[in-house]
Coordinates of N, CA, C and O in Angstrom, one line a residue:
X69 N -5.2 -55.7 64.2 CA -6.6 -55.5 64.0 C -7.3 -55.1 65.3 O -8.4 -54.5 65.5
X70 N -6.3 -55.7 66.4 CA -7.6 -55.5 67.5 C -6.9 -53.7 68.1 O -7.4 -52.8 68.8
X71 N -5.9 -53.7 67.6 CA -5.7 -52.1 68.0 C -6.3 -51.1 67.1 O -6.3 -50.0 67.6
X72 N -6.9 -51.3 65.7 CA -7.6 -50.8 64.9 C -8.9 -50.6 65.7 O -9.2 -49.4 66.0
X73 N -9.6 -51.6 66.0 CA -11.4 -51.4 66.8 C -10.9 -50.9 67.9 O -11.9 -50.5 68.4
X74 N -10.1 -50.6 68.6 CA -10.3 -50.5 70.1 C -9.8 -48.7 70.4 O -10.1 -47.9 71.2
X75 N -8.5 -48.8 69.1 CA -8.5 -47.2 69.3 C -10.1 -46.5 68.0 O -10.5 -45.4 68.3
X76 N -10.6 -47.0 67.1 CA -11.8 -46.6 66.8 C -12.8 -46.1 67.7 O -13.6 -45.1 67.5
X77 N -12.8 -47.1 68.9 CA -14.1 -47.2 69.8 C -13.3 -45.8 70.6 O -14.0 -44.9 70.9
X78 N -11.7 -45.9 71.0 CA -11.7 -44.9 72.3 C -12.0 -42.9 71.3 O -12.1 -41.9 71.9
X79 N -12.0 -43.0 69.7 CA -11.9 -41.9 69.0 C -13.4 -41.3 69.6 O -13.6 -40.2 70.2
X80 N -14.4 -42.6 68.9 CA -15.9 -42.1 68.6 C -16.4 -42.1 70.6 O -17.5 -41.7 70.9
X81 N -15.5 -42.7 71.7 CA -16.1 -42.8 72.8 C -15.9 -41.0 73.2 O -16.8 -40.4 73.7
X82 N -14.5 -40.5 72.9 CA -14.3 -39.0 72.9 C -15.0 -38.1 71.8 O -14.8 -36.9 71.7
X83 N -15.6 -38.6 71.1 CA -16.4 -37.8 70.1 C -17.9 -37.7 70.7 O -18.4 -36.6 70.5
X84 N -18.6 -38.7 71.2 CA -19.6 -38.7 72.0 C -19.5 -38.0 73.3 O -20.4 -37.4 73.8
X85 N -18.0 -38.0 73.8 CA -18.4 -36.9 75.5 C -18.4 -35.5 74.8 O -19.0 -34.6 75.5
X86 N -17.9 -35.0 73.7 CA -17.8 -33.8 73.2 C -19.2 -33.4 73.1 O -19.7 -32.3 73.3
X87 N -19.9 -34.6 72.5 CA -21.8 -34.5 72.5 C -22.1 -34.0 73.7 O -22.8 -33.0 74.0
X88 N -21.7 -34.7 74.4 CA -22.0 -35.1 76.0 C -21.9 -33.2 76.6 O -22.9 -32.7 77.2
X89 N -20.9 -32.4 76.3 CA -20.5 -31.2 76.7 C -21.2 -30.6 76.2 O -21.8 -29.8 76.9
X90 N -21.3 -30.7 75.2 CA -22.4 -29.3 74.1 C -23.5 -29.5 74.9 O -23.9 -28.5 75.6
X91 N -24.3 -30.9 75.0 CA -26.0 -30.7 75.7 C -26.0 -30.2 77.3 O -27.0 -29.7 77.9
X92 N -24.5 -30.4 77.9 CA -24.4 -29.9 79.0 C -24.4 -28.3 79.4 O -25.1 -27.7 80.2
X93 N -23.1 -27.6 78.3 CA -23.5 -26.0 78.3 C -24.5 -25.7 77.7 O -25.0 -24.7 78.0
X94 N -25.1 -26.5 76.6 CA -26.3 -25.3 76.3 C -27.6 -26.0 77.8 O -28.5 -25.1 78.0
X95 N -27.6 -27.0 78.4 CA -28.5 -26.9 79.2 C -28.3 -25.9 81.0 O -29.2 -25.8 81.9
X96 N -26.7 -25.1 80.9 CA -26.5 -24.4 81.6 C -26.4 -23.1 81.5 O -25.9 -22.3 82.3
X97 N -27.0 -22.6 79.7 CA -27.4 -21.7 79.1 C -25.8 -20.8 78.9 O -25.6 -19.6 79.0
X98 N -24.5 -21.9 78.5 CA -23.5 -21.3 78.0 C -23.3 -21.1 77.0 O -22.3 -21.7 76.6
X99 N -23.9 -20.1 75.9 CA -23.7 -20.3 74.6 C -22.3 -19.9 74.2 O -22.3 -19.8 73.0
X100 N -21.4 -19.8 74.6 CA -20.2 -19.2 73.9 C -18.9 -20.9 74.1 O -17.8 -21.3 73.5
X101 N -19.9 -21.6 75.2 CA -18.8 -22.9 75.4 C -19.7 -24.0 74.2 O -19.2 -25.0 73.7
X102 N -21.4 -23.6 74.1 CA -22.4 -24.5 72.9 C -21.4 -24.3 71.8 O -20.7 -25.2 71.5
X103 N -21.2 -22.7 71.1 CA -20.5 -23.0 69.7 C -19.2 -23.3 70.2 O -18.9 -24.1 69.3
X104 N -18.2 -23.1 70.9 CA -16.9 -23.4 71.0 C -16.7 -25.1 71.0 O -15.9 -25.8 70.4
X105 N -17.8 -25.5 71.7 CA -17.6 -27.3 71.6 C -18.6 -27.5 69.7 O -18.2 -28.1 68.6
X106 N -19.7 -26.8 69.9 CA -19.9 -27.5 68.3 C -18.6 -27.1 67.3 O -18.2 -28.2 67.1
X107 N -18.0 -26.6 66.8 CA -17.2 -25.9 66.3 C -15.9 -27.3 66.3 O -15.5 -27.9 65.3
X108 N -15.7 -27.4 67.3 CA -14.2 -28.6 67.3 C -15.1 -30.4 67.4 O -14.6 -31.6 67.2
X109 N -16.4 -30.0 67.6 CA -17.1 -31.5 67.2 C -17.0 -31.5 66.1 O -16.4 -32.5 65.7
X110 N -17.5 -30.8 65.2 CA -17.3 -31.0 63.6 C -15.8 -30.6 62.8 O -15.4 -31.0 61.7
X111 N -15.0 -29.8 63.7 CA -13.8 -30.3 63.1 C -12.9 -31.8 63.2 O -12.3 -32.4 62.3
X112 N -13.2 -31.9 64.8 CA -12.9 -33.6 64.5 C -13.2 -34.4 63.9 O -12.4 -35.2 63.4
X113 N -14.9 -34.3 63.8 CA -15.1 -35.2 62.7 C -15.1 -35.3 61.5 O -15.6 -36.3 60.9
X114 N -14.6 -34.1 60.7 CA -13.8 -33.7 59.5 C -12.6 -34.6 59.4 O -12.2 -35.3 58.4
X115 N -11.8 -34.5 60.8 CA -10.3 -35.0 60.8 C -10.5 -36.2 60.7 O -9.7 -36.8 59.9
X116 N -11.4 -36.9 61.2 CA -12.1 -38.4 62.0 C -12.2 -39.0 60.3 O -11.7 -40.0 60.1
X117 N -12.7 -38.5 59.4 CA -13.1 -38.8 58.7 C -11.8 -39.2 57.4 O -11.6 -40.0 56.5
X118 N -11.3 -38.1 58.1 CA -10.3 -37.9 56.3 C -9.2 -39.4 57.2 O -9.1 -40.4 56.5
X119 N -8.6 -39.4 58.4 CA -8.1 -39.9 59.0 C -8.5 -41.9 58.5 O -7.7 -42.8 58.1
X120 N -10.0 -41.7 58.9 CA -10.5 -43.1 59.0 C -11.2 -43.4 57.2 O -12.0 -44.4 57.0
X121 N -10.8 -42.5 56.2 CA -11.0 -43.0 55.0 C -10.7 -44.1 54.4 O -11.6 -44.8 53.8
X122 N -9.2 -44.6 54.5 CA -8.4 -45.9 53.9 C -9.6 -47.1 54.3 O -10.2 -47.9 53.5
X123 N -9.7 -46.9 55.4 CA -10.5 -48.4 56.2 C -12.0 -48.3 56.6 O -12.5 -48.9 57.6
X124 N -12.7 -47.5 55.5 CA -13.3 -47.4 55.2 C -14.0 -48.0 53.7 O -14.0 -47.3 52.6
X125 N -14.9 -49.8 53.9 CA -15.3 -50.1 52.3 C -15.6 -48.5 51.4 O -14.8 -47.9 50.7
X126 N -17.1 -48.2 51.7 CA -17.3 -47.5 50.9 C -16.8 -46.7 49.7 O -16.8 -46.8 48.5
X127 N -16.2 -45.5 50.9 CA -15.0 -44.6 50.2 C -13.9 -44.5 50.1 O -13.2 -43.6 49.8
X128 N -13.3 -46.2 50.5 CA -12.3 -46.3 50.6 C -10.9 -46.3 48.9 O -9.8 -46.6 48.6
X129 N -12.2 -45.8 48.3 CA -11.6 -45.5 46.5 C -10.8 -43.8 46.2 O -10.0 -43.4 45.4
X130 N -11.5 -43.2 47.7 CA -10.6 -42.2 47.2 C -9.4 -42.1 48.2 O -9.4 -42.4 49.4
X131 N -8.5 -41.8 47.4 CA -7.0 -41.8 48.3 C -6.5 -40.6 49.3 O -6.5 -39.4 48.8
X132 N -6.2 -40.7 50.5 CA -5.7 -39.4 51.2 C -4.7 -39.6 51.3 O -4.4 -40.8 51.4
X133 N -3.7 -38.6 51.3 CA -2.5 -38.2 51.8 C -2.7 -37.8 53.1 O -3.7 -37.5 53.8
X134 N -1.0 -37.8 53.3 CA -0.7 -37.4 55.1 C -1.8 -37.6 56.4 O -2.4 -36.8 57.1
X135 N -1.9 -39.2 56.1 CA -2.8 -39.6 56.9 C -2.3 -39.5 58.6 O -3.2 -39.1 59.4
X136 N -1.4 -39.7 59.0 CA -0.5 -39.1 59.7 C -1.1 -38.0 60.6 O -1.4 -38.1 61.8
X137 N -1.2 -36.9 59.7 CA -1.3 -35.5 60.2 C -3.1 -35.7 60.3 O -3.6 -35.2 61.3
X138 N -3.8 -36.1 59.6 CA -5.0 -36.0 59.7 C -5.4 -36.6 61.2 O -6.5 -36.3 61.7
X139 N -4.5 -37.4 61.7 CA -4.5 -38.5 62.7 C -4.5 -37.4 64.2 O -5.3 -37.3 65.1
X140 N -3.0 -36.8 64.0 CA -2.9 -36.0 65.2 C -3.9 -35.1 65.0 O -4.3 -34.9 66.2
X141 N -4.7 -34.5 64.1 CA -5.2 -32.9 64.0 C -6.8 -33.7 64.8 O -7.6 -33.2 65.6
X142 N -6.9 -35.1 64.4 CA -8.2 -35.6 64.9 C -8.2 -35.4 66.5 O -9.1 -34.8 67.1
X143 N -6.8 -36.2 67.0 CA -6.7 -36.2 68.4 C -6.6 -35.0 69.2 O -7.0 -34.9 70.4
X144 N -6.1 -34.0 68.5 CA -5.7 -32.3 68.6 C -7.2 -32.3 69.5 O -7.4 -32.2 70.7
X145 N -8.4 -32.4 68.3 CA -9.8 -31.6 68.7 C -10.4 -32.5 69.1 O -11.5 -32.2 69.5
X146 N -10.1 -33.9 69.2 CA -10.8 -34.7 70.4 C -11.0 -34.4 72.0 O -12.0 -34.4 72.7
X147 N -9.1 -34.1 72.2 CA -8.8 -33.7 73.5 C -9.0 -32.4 74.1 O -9.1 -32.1 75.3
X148 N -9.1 -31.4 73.0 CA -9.6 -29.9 73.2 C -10.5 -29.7 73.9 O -10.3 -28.8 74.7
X149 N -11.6 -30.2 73.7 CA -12.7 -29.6 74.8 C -12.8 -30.0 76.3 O -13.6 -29.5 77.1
X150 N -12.1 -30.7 76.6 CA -11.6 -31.3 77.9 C -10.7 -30.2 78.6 O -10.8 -29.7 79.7
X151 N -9.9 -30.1 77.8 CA -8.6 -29.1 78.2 C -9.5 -27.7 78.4 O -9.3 -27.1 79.4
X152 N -10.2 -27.2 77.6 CA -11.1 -26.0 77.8 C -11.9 -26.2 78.9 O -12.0 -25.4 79.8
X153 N -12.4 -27.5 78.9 CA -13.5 -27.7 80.3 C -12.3 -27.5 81.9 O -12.5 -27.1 83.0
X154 N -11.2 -28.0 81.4 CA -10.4 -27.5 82.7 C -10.0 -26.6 82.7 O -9.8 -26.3 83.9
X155 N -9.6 -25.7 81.7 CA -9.4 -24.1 82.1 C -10.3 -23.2 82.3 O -10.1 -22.2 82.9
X156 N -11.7 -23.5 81.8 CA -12.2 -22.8 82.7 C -13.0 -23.3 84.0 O -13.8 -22.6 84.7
X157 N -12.7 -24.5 84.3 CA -13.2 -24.5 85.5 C -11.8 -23.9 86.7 O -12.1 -23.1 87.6
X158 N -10.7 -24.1 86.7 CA -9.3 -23.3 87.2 C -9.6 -21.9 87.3 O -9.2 -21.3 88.2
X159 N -10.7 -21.3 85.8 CA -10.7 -19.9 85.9 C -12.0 -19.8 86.9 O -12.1 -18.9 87.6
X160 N -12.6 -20.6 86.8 CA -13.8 -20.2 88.1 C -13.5 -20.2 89.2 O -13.8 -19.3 90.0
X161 N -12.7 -21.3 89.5 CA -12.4 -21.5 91.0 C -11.7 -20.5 91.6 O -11.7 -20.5 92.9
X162 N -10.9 -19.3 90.9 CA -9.8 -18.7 90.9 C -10.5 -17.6 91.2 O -10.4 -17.2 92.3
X163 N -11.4 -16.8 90.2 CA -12.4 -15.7 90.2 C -13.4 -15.5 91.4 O -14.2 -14.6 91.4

């Protein structure tokens, strides 16, 4: 149970820095890194969702398969925009 809340909290704490990025490039007038991070914030939390259905009261009536895969594809686009924030900063420093 306590690994249930604590990897929850570290999902939604990387779902929040991905927030954190978007208000960052669009306040450095990046719009091509604004939709590339909105784009994988809402697919994660597509993933986040189908992922975090079972243990969920509400909708926890409808059934998902290959929860599994919904799991990696979540962490896939959690970690993505990090990995983009370091290649192109590699590509700045380089240029």
């Amino acid at each position: 149970m306590l690994h249930n809340y604590a990897s929850g909290a570290g999902f939604v704490a990387l779902l929040l820095g991905t927030l954190l990025l978007i208000w960052l490039y669009y306040q450095v007038h990046n719009q091509a890194m604004v939709i590339a991070m909105v784009i994988i914030f809402l697919l994660a939390g597509v993933f986040m969702l189908l992922f975090a259905m079972p243990k969920i009261p509400i909708i926890k009536a409808f059934q998902v398969s290959h929860r599994g895969l919904w799991q990696r594809l979540n962490l896939l686009f959690l970690y993505l925009p990090y990995v983009l924030v370091s290649v192109s900063t590699i590509a700045k420093g380089r240029g």
